[in-house]
XYZ file of C-alpha atoms in Angstrom:
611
model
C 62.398 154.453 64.085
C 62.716 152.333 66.791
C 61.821 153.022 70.698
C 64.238 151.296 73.240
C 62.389 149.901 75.758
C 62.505 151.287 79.134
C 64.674 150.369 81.807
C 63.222 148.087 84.623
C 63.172 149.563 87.908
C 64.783 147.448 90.386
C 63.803 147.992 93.884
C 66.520 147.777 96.993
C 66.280 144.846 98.500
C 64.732 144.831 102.330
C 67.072 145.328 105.215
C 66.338 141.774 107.535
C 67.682 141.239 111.128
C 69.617 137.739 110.610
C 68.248 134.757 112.886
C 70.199 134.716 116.621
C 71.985 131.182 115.875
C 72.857 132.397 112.344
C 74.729 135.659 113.977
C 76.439 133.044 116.724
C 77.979 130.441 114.402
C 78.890 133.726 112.409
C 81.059 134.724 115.391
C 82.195 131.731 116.475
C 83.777 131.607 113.951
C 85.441 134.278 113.856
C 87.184 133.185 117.397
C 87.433 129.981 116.741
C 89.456 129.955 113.553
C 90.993 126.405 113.531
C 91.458 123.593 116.081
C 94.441 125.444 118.053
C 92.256 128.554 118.410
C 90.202 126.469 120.788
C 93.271 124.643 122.359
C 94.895 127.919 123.231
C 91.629 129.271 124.912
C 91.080 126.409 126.862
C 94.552 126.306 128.122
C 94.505 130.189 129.239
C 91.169 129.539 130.844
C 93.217 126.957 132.566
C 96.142 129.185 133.649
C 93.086 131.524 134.361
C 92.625 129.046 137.298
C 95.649 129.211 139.070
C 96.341 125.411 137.642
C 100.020 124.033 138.501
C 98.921 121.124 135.982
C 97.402 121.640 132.228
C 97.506 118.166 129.805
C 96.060 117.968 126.414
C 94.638 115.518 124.432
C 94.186 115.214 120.656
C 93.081 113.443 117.726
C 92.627 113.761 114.383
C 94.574 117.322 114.943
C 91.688 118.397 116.970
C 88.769 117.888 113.921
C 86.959 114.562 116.348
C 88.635 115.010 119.662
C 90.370 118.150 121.650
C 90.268 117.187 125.740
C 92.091 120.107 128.097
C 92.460 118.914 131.766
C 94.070 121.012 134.873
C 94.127 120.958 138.465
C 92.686 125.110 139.145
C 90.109 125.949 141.176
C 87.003 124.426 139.018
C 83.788 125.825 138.411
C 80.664 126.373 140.481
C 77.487 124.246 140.307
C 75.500 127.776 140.566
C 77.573 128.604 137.521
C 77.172 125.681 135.198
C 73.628 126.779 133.371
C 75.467 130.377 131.978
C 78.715 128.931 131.366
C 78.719 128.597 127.742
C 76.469 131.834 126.826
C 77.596 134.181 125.039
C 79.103 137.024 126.894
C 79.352 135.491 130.683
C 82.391 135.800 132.263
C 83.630 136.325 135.768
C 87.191 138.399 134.420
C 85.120 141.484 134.367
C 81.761 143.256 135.000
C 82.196 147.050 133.473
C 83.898 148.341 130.255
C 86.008 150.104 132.534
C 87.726 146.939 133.573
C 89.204 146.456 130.385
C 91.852 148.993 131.710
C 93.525 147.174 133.751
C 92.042 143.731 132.784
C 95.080 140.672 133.813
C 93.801 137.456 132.837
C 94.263 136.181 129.222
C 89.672 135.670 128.840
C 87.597 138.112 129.311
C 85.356 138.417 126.585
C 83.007 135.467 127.539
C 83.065 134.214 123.700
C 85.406 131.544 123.836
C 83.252 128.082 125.303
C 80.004 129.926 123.629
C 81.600 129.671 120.065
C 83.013 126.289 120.671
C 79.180 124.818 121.640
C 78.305 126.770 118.542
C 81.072 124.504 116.056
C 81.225 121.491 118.432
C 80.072 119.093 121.104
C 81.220 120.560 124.440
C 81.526 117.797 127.580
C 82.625 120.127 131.155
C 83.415 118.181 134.096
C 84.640 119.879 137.084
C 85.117 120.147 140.633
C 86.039 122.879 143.186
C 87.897 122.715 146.790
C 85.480 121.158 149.020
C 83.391 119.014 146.679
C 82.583 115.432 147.463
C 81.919 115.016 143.808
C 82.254 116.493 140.724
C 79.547 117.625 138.246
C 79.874 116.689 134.123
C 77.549 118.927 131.537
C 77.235 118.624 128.103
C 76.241 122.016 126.295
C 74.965 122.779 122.322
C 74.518 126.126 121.012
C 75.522 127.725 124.451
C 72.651 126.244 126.177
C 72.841 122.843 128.650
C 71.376 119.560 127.226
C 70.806 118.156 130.136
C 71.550 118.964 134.153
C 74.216 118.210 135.371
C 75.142 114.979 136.518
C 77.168 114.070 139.800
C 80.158 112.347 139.057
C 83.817 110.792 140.263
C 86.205 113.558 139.558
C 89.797 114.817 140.397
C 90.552 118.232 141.116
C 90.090 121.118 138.763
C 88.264 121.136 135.327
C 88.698 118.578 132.349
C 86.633 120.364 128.949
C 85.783 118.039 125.855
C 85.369 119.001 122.369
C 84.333 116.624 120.007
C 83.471 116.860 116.443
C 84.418 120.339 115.696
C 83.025 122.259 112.712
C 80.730 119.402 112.554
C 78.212 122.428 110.849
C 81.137 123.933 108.642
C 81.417 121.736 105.933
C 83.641 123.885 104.265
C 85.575 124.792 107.427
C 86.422 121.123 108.045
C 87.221 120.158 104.452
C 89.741 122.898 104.499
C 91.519 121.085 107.870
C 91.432 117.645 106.506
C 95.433 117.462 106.966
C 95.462 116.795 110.673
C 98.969 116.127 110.783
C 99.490 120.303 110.334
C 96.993 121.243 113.011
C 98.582 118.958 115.790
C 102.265 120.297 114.400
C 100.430 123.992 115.255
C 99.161 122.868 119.096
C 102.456 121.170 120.044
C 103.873 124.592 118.824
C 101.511 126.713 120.597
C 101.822 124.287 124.239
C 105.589 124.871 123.712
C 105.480 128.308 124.173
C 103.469 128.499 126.561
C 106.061 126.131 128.675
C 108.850 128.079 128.402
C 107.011 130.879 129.376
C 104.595 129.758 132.755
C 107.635 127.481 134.350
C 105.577 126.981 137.585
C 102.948 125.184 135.691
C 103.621 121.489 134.095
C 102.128 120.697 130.295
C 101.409 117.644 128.553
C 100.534 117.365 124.785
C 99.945 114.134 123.153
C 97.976 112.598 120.193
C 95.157 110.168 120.836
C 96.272 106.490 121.253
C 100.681 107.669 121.869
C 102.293 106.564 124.384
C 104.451 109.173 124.393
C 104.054 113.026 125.068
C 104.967 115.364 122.386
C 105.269 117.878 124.933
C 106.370 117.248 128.607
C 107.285 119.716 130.775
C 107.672 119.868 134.339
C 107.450 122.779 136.607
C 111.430 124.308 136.741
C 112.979 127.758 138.236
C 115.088 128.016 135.177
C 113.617 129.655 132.391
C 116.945 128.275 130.526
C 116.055 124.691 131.807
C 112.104 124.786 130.505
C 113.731 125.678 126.818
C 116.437 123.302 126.951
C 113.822 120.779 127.928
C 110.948 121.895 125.129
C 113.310 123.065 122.011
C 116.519 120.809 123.274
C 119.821 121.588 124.108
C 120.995 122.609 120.706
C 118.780 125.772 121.080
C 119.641 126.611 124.919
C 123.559 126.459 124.665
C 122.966 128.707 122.103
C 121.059 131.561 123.905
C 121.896 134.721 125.167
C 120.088 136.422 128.008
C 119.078 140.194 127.283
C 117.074 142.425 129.236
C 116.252 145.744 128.434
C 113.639 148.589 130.653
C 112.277 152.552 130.464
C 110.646 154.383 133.229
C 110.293 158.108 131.371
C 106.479 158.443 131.299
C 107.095 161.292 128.131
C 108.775 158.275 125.957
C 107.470 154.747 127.194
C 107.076 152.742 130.025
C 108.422 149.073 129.745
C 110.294 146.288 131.487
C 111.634 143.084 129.236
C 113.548 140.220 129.570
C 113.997 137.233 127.706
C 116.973 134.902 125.575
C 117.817 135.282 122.219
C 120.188 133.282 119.592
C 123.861 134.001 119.492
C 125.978 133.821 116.345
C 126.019 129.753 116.612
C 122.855 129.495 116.262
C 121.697 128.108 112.686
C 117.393 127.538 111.648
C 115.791 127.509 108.620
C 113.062 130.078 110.069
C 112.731 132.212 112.885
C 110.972 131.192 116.239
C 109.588 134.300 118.279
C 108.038 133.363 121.513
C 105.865 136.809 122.637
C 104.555 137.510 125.935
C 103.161 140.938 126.269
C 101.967 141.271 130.226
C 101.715 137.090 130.419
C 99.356 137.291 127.299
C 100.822 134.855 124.028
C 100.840 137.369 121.577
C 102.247 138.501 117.932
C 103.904 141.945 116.666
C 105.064 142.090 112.979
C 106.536 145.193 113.761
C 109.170 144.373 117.087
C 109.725 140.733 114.847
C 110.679 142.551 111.376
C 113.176 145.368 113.531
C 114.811 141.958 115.089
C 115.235 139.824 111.793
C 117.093 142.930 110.223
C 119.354 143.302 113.500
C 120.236 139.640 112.497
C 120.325 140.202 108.949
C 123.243 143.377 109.520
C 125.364 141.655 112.483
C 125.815 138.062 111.736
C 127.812 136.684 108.908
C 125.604 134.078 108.036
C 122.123 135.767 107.820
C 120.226 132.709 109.748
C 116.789 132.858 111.663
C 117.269 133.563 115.239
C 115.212 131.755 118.229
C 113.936 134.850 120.281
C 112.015 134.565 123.543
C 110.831 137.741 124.578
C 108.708 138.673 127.980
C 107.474 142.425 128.055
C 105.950 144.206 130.550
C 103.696 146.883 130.504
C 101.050 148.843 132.860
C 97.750 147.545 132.138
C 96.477 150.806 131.176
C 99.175 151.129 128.385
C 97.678 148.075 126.394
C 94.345 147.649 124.316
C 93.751 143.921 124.204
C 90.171 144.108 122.783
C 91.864 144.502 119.188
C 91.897 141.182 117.346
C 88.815 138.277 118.024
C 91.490 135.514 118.636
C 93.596 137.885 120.887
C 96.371 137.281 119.057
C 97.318 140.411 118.763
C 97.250 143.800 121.173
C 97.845 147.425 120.636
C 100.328 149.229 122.886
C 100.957 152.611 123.714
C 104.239 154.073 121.896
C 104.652 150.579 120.224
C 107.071 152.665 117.824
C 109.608 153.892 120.393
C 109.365 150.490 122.615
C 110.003 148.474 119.248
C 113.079 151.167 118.521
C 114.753 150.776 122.781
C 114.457 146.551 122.015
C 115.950 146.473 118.929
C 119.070 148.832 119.684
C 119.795 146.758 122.660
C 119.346 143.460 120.540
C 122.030 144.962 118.522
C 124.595 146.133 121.124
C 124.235 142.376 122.846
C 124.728 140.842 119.328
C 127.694 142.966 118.274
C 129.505 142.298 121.620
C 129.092 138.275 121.012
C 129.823 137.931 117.573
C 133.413 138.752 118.572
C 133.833 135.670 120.333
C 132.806 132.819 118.195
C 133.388 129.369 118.822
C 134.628 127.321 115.572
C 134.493 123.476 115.145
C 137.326 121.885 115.339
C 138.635 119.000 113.009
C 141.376 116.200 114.570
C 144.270 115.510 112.714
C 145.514 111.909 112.347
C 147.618 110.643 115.802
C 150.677 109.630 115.014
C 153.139 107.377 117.762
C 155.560 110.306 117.930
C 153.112 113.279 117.791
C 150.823 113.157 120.507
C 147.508 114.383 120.437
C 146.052 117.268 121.802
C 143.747 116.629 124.379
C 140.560 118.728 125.445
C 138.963 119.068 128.431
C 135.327 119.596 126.896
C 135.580 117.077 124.386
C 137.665 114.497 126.077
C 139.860 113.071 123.212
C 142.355 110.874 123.525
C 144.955 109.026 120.846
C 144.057 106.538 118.763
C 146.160 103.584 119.243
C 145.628 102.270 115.620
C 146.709 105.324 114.031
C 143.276 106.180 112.499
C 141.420 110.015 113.468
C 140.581 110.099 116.811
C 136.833 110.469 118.406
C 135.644 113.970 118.768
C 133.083 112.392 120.584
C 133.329 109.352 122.879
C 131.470 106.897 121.235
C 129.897 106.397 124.931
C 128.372 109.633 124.852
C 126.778 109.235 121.918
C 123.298 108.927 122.189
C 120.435 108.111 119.642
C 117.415 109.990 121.682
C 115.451 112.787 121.199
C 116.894 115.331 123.614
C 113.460 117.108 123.987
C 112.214 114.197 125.700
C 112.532 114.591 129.585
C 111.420 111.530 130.354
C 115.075 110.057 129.963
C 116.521 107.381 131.883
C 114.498 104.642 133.980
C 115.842 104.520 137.223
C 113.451 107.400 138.247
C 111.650 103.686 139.096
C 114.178 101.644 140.808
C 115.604 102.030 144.243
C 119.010 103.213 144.091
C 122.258 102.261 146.549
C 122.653 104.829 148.793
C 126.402 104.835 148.759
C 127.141 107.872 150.900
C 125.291 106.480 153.721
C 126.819 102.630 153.702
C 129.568 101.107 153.411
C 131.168 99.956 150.580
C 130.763 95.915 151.390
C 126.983 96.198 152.396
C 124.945 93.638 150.762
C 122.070 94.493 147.825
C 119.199 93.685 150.864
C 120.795 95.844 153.484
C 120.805 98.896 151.084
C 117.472 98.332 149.822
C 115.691 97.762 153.740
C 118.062 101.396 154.620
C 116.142 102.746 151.008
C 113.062 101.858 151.686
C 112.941 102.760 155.430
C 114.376 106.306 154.698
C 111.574 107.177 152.451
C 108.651 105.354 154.462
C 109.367 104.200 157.798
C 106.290 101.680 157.583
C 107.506 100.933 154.132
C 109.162 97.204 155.404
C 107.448 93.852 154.757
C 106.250 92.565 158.204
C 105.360 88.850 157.175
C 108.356 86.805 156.792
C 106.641 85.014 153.659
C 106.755 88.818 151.736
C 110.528 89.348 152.666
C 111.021 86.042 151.642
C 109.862 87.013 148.407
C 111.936 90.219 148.488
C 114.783 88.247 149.319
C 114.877 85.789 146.507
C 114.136 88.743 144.062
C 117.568 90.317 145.859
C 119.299 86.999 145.066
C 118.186 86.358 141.388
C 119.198 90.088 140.718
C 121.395 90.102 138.074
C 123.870 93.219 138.683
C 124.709 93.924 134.975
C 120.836 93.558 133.630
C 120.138 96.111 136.544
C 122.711 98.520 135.714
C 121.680 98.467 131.746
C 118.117 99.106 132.906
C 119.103 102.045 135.729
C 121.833 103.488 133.396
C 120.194 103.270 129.869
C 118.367 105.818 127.982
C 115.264 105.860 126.264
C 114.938 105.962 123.065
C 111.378 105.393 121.815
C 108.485 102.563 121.053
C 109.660 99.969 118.204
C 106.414 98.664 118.064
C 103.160 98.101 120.612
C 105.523 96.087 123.172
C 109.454 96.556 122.386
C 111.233 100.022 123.189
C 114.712 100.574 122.059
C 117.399 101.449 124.909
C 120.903 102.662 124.935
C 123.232 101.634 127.165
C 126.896 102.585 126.060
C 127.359 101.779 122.933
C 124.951 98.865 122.545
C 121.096 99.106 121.292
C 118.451 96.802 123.156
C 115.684 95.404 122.442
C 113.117 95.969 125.699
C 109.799 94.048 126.210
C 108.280 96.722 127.792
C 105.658 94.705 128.741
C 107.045 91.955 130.767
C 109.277 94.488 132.348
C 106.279 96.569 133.431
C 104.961 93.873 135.002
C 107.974 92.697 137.216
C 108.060 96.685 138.172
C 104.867 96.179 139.158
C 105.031 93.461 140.961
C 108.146 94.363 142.544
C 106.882 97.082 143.753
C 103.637 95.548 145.854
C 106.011 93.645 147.867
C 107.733 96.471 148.996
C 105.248 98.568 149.974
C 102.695 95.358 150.716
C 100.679 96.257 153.610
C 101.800 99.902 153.172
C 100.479 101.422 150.153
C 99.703 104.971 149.573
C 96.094 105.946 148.936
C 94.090 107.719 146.816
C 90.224 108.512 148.130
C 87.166 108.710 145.569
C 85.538 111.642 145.879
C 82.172 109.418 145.797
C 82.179 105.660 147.234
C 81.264 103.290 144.356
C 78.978 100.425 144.541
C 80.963 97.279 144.154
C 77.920 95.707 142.839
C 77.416 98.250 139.871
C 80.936 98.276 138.951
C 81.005 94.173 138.466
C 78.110 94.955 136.129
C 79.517 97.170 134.048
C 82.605 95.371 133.711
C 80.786 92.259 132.382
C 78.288 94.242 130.051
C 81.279 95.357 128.690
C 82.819 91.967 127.848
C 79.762 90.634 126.646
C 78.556 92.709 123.413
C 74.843 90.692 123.678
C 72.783 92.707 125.967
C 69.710 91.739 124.858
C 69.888 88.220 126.122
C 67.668 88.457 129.759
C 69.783 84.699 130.448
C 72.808 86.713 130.431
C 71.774 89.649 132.608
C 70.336 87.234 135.412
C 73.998 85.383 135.355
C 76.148 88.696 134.838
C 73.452 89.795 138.137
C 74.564 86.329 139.963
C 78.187 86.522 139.087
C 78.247 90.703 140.719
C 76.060 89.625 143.781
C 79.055 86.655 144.232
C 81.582 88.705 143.852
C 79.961 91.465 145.800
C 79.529 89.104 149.232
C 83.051 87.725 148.803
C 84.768 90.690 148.619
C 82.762 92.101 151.840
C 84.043 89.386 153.454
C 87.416 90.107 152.589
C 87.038 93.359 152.842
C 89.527 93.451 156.229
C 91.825 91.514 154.594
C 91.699 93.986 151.137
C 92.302 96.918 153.144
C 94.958 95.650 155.572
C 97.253 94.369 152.880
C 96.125 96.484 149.757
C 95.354 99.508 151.600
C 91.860 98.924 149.470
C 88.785 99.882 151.412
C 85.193 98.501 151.187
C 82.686 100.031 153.338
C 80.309 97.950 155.052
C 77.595 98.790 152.682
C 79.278 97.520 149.597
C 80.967 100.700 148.430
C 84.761 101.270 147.082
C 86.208 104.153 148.457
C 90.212 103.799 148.871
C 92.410 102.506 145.930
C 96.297 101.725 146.469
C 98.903 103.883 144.555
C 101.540 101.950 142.957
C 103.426 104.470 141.154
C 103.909 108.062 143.460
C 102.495 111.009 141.433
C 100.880 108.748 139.078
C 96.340 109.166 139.170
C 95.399 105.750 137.504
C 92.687 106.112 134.466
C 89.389 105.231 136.764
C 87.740 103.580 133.281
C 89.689 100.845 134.304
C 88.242 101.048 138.060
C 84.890 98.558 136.945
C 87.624 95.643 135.180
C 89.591 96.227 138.138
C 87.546 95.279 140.629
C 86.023 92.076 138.447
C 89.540 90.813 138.310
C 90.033 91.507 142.067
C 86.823 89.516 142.933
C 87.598 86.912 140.804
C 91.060 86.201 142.220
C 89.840 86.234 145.655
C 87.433 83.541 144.576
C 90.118 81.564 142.980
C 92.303 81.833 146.107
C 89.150 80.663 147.894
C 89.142 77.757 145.588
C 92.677 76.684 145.680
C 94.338 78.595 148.302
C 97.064 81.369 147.869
C-alpha cells in the first residue's frame, strides 16, 4: 500500500508597502492615459487662467514634443518649487470645496503625473514681472532653480519625451498620426465652446494651423469656422430648462443637426457647467430620437451646454475627469431628449431637396433662382447650378482665407472715384496712424515708384484670391476666379515685407523685452551657432573680435537704429525695443541673436560702401 505524500504548506505571501515613485508612475498613469490626456489638462489649466490666447504645439502626436502656451495670469516665483507635487493646487484647500468647486483642475495630479512619464520645461510670467522664470521638473521635484529669462505674458509648459519609462505605453502609441487626429478633435471642441478665447493647433514643422480660431460672439460663427459651413447651415438651435427643485434643476442650450444633415458617425460636443465632459446615457437617448424621426437614420452633430448648481454635480468620479455624476441624471436625460424630439419633428416637415436643371432650350427659358443664381446656357448644354466663379477648391475650415488682411485697401467711400493709387494710400495710411507718412522725400520716392510699377490686375488676383494651401516648401496654390496660380510665397513675403518698412519707416510699432539683452552676447551666440567647431580657441578670439566690432558700431548707430527702426540700444550695449512689422504678430525671439548679426553686419557694409 502506498502513502501519498503530504501536501506542502504554502505560506501567504508578506503584505509590502510599494516604493513612493513606484505608487506615482502607478497614478500617473492612470491620469495621464495617452498624449491628449495631457493636452487637455494643460489647456484647462490654461482657461484656468483667465487666458484670451491658448496655442498648441505637437510632434510625433505628442510621444517627443507637446508645448501649450497662453496669455493668463502666470505663475508665482514663490510657487515654482511645489508646482509639480503631487496634490498642490490653488482650486481648493478643504474637501468641502469640492461642492461648489468651478474650475476644470483641482485635484493637483495633473503636472505631477506628467514629470512622472515625461520631461516637464515651465516658463512663465505674471503682471508686473520684468522677466520671466523657466524650470525644468522630474518626478515632481525641480532639477534645478529657476532661471530668469525673456518671456511674454502668461505661461508656455513643455513636455518632451513622454512615457519615456513606459515602454509598453509608448509602443502601444507608435501611430502618431491617430493621437494628433484625437488633440485637433479635442482643441475643436473646446473652440466652439470658450468663443472669447482664440486656439491654435498645429504639428511640429506646418505651416499651417490645423485648428485656428479666433475669439467670435457667435457660437454659430466659432462652428462654422472649426467644423465648416456644411455643418453650421445645417444646425438647429434648441434650448431647453427646469427650475422644480422635487424633479431637477437645469438650464441648456446648444445646436443640433437638422434632417440635411448627413455623417458617417455622430459628433457630441458636452459641456456640463464649462467642464468637457462625456454621458453614454443623454448620447444613446439622442441617437434613438434620430434613429425614430429622420428618414435616413444618419449621425447627428450635437453641441450641447448644460448647466447645473455646483452642488448638484460630483466631478471627483473618473481620474481623467472625463466623466461626472449628476443629480437626477435620469429625469434631466428624459426633459433633453423629449425636447430634441419635438424640435426635430417640427423641422423634418420642411425639408429642402436638391434640385437638378433641365436642359435650356432657345424657346423655353430657364428658371432662374435667387440663391443659386442660374442663368441660360447659350450653347444649349445644362446650365451651372453653381457659378463656376464661386467655386472654390479650399478647405472651408481654414479662416485664414483671403490675403488682403495684408494690403492696404482703397477707401472708396471716403474718395472720389478719379483719385489716384498714392492719394488713397497717403488718406489709408494717415487714417490708421497719423505719424504713419514717410517724412524723407528719398522714402516716398520709393513709395512712389512702388505706386507706379503697381500692376492693377496682379494686385487684385493677390487682394481677391483665396488660399488654398502649400504645394511645396515655397509655392502656395491660389484661386482667383476660375484660374489656379502658382505663388512664390517667398519672394512675395519679402516684397510685403519690404513694402511695408517704407510705410511705416521711421514709425514702427514696438515691442519691449521684458529684460534688455546684451548686444555683445547675442553676436556670440549667433556665430557659435554658424560655426559647428567650438573647440577651436582661433575661432572664439575672432567670433570675440567680430561681436566687440559689431557691438561698437551699432552703439554708434544706435540714434540712427532707433530713429528710423524704432530699434533701441541703451547706452550700455543692451537691446531693449524691437520694431513690429506685422500688427498682432510676436516674432519667434530664437531668431533675435541672427537678427542682430545681420543688422550689425549691414551697418558695416553701409559703412563700407555707403547706403
Amino acid at each position: 500500500m502506498e502513502i501519498e505524500p503530504a501536501e506542502e504548506v504554502k505560506e501567504p505571501p508578506r503584505i509590502h508597502r510599494l516604493d513612493e515613485s513606484v505608487v506615482n508612475r502607478i497614478a500617473a498613469g492612470e491620469v495621464i492615459q495617452r498624449p491628449v490626456s495631457a493636452v487637455k489638462e494643460l489647456v484647462e489649466n490654461s482657461l484656468d487662467a483667465s487666458s484670451t490666447s491658448i496655442s498648441v504645439l505637437v510632434k510625433d502626436g505628442g510621444l517627443k514634443l507637446i508645448q501649450v502656451s497662453d496669455d493668463g495670469h502666470g505663475i508665482r516665483y514663490e510657487d515654482l518649487p511645489i508646482l509639480c507635487e503631487r496634490h498642490t493646487t490653488s482650486k481648493l484647500s478643504k474637501y468641502e470645496d469640492l461642492q461648489s468647486i468651478k474650475s476644470m483642475g483641482f485635484r493637483g495630479e495633473a503636472l505631477a503625473s506628467m514629470t512622472y512619464v515625461g520631461h516637464v520645461t515651465v516658463t512663465t510670467i505674471t503682471r508686473g514681472q520684468l522677466h520671466g522664470y523657466r524650470v525644468s521638473y522630474r518626478d515632481g521635484v525641480m532639477e534645478n532653480e529657476p532661471k530668469a529669462c525673456a518671456a511674454v505674458k502668461g505661461t508656455q509648459i513643455v513636455i518632451e519625451n513622454l512615457f519615456y519609462n513606459m515602454v509598453a505605453r509608448r509602443k502601444t502609441l507608435q501611430n502618431s498620426a491617430d493621437d494628433y487626429t484625437k488633440i485637433v478633435d479635442l482643441l475643436s471642441r473646446f473652440a466652439i465652446h470658450h468663443i472669447d478665447v482664440s486656439f491654435s493647433c498645429r504639428k511640429h514643422g506646418a505651416a499651417r494651423a490645423d485648428v485656428h480660431s479666433v475669439a467670435t460672439p457667435s457660437r454659430l460663427n466659432a462652428i462654422r469656422s472649426v467644423y465648416g459651413l456644411s455643418v453650421a447651415q445645417n444646425l438647429i438651435k434648441i434650448e431647453a430648462s427646469d427650475n422644480d427643485p422635487s424633479s431637477s434643476v437645469f438650464e441648456m442650450d446648444g445646436f443640433i443637426s437638422n434632417s440635411n444633415y448627413v455623417a458617417k458617425k455622430t459628433t457630441m460636443v458636452l459641456f456640463i457647467n464649462d467642464r468637457l465632459v462625456e454621458c453614454t446615457a443623454l448620447k444613446r437617448a439622442l441617437e434613438v430620437v434620430y434613429v425614430a424621426t429622420l428618414p435616413k437614420a444618419s449621425k447627428p452633430f450635437i453641441y450641447m451646454s448644460i448647466t447645473l448648481p455646483p452642488e448638484h454635480v460630483d466631478v471627483n468620479v473618473h481620474p481623467t475627469k472625463r466623466e461626472v455624476s449628476l443629480l437626477n441624471q435620469e429625469v434631466i436625460v428624459e426633459k433633453i431628449q423629449s425636447v430634441v424630439e419635438s424640435v426635430l419633428r417640427n423641422s423634418n416637415e420642411s425639408r429642402t431637396f436638391q434640385e437638378q436643371t433641365v436642359e435650356a432650350t432657345p424657346s423655353v427659358p430657364s428658371v432662374t433662382n435667387n440663391d443659386l443664381h442660374l442663368s441660360p446656357s447659350p450653347s444649349g448644354s445644362k446650365s451651372q447650378r453653381v457659378p463656376v466663379n464661386k467655386i472654390v477648391r479650399t478647405d472651408s475650415s481654414d479662416p485664414a482665407g483671403r490675403m488682403h488682411a495684408y494690403l492696404y485697401k482703397n477707401p472708396q467711400k471716403y474718395l472720389g472715384r478719379d483719385s489716384s493709387l498714392t492719394t488713397v494710400r497717403s488718406s489709408v495710411r494717415q487714417r490708421r496712424n497719423l505719424k504713419e507718412t514717410a517724412d524723407l522725400t528719398s522714402i516716398q520716392e520709393l513709395i512712389n515708384d512702388i505706386d507706379r510699377k503697381c500692376h492693377s490686375g496682379l494686385l487684385d488676383i493677390v487682394r481677391q484670391s483665396t488660399y488654398i494651401g502649400m504645394a511645396d516648401d515655397v509655392f502656395a496654390l491660389l484661386q482667383h476666379n476660375t484660374h489656379l496660380y502658382l505663388a512664390n510665397v517667398v519672394n512675395l513675403s519679402k516684397e510685403l515685407m519690404y513694402q511695408q518698412v517704407l510705410r511705416r519707416f521711421a514709425h514702427f510699432n514696438a515691442i519691449q523685452l521684458s529684460e534688455p539683452a546684451p548686444l555683445q552676447e547675442l553676436i556670440m551666440l549667433a556665430l557659435k551657432e554658424e560655426d559647428s567647431d567650438l573647440e577651436s580657441n582661433e575661432n572664439d578670439d575672432l567670433k570675440k573680435k567680430i561681436a566687440e566690432m559689431n557691438t561698437q558700431l551699432l552703439n554708434q548707430k544706435s540714434e540712427m537704429l532707433e530713429e528710423y527702426f524704432c530699434i533701441f540700444i541703451d547706452s550700455d550695449g543692451n537691446l531693449s525695443r524691437l520694431p513690429i512689422l506685422l500688427d498682432q504678430y510676436t516674432p519667434d525671439m530664437d531668431r533675435v541673436p541672427e537678427f542682430v548679426l545681420c543688422l550689425g553686419n549691414d551697418v558695416l557694409q553701409m559703412e563700407w560702401h555707403g547706403p
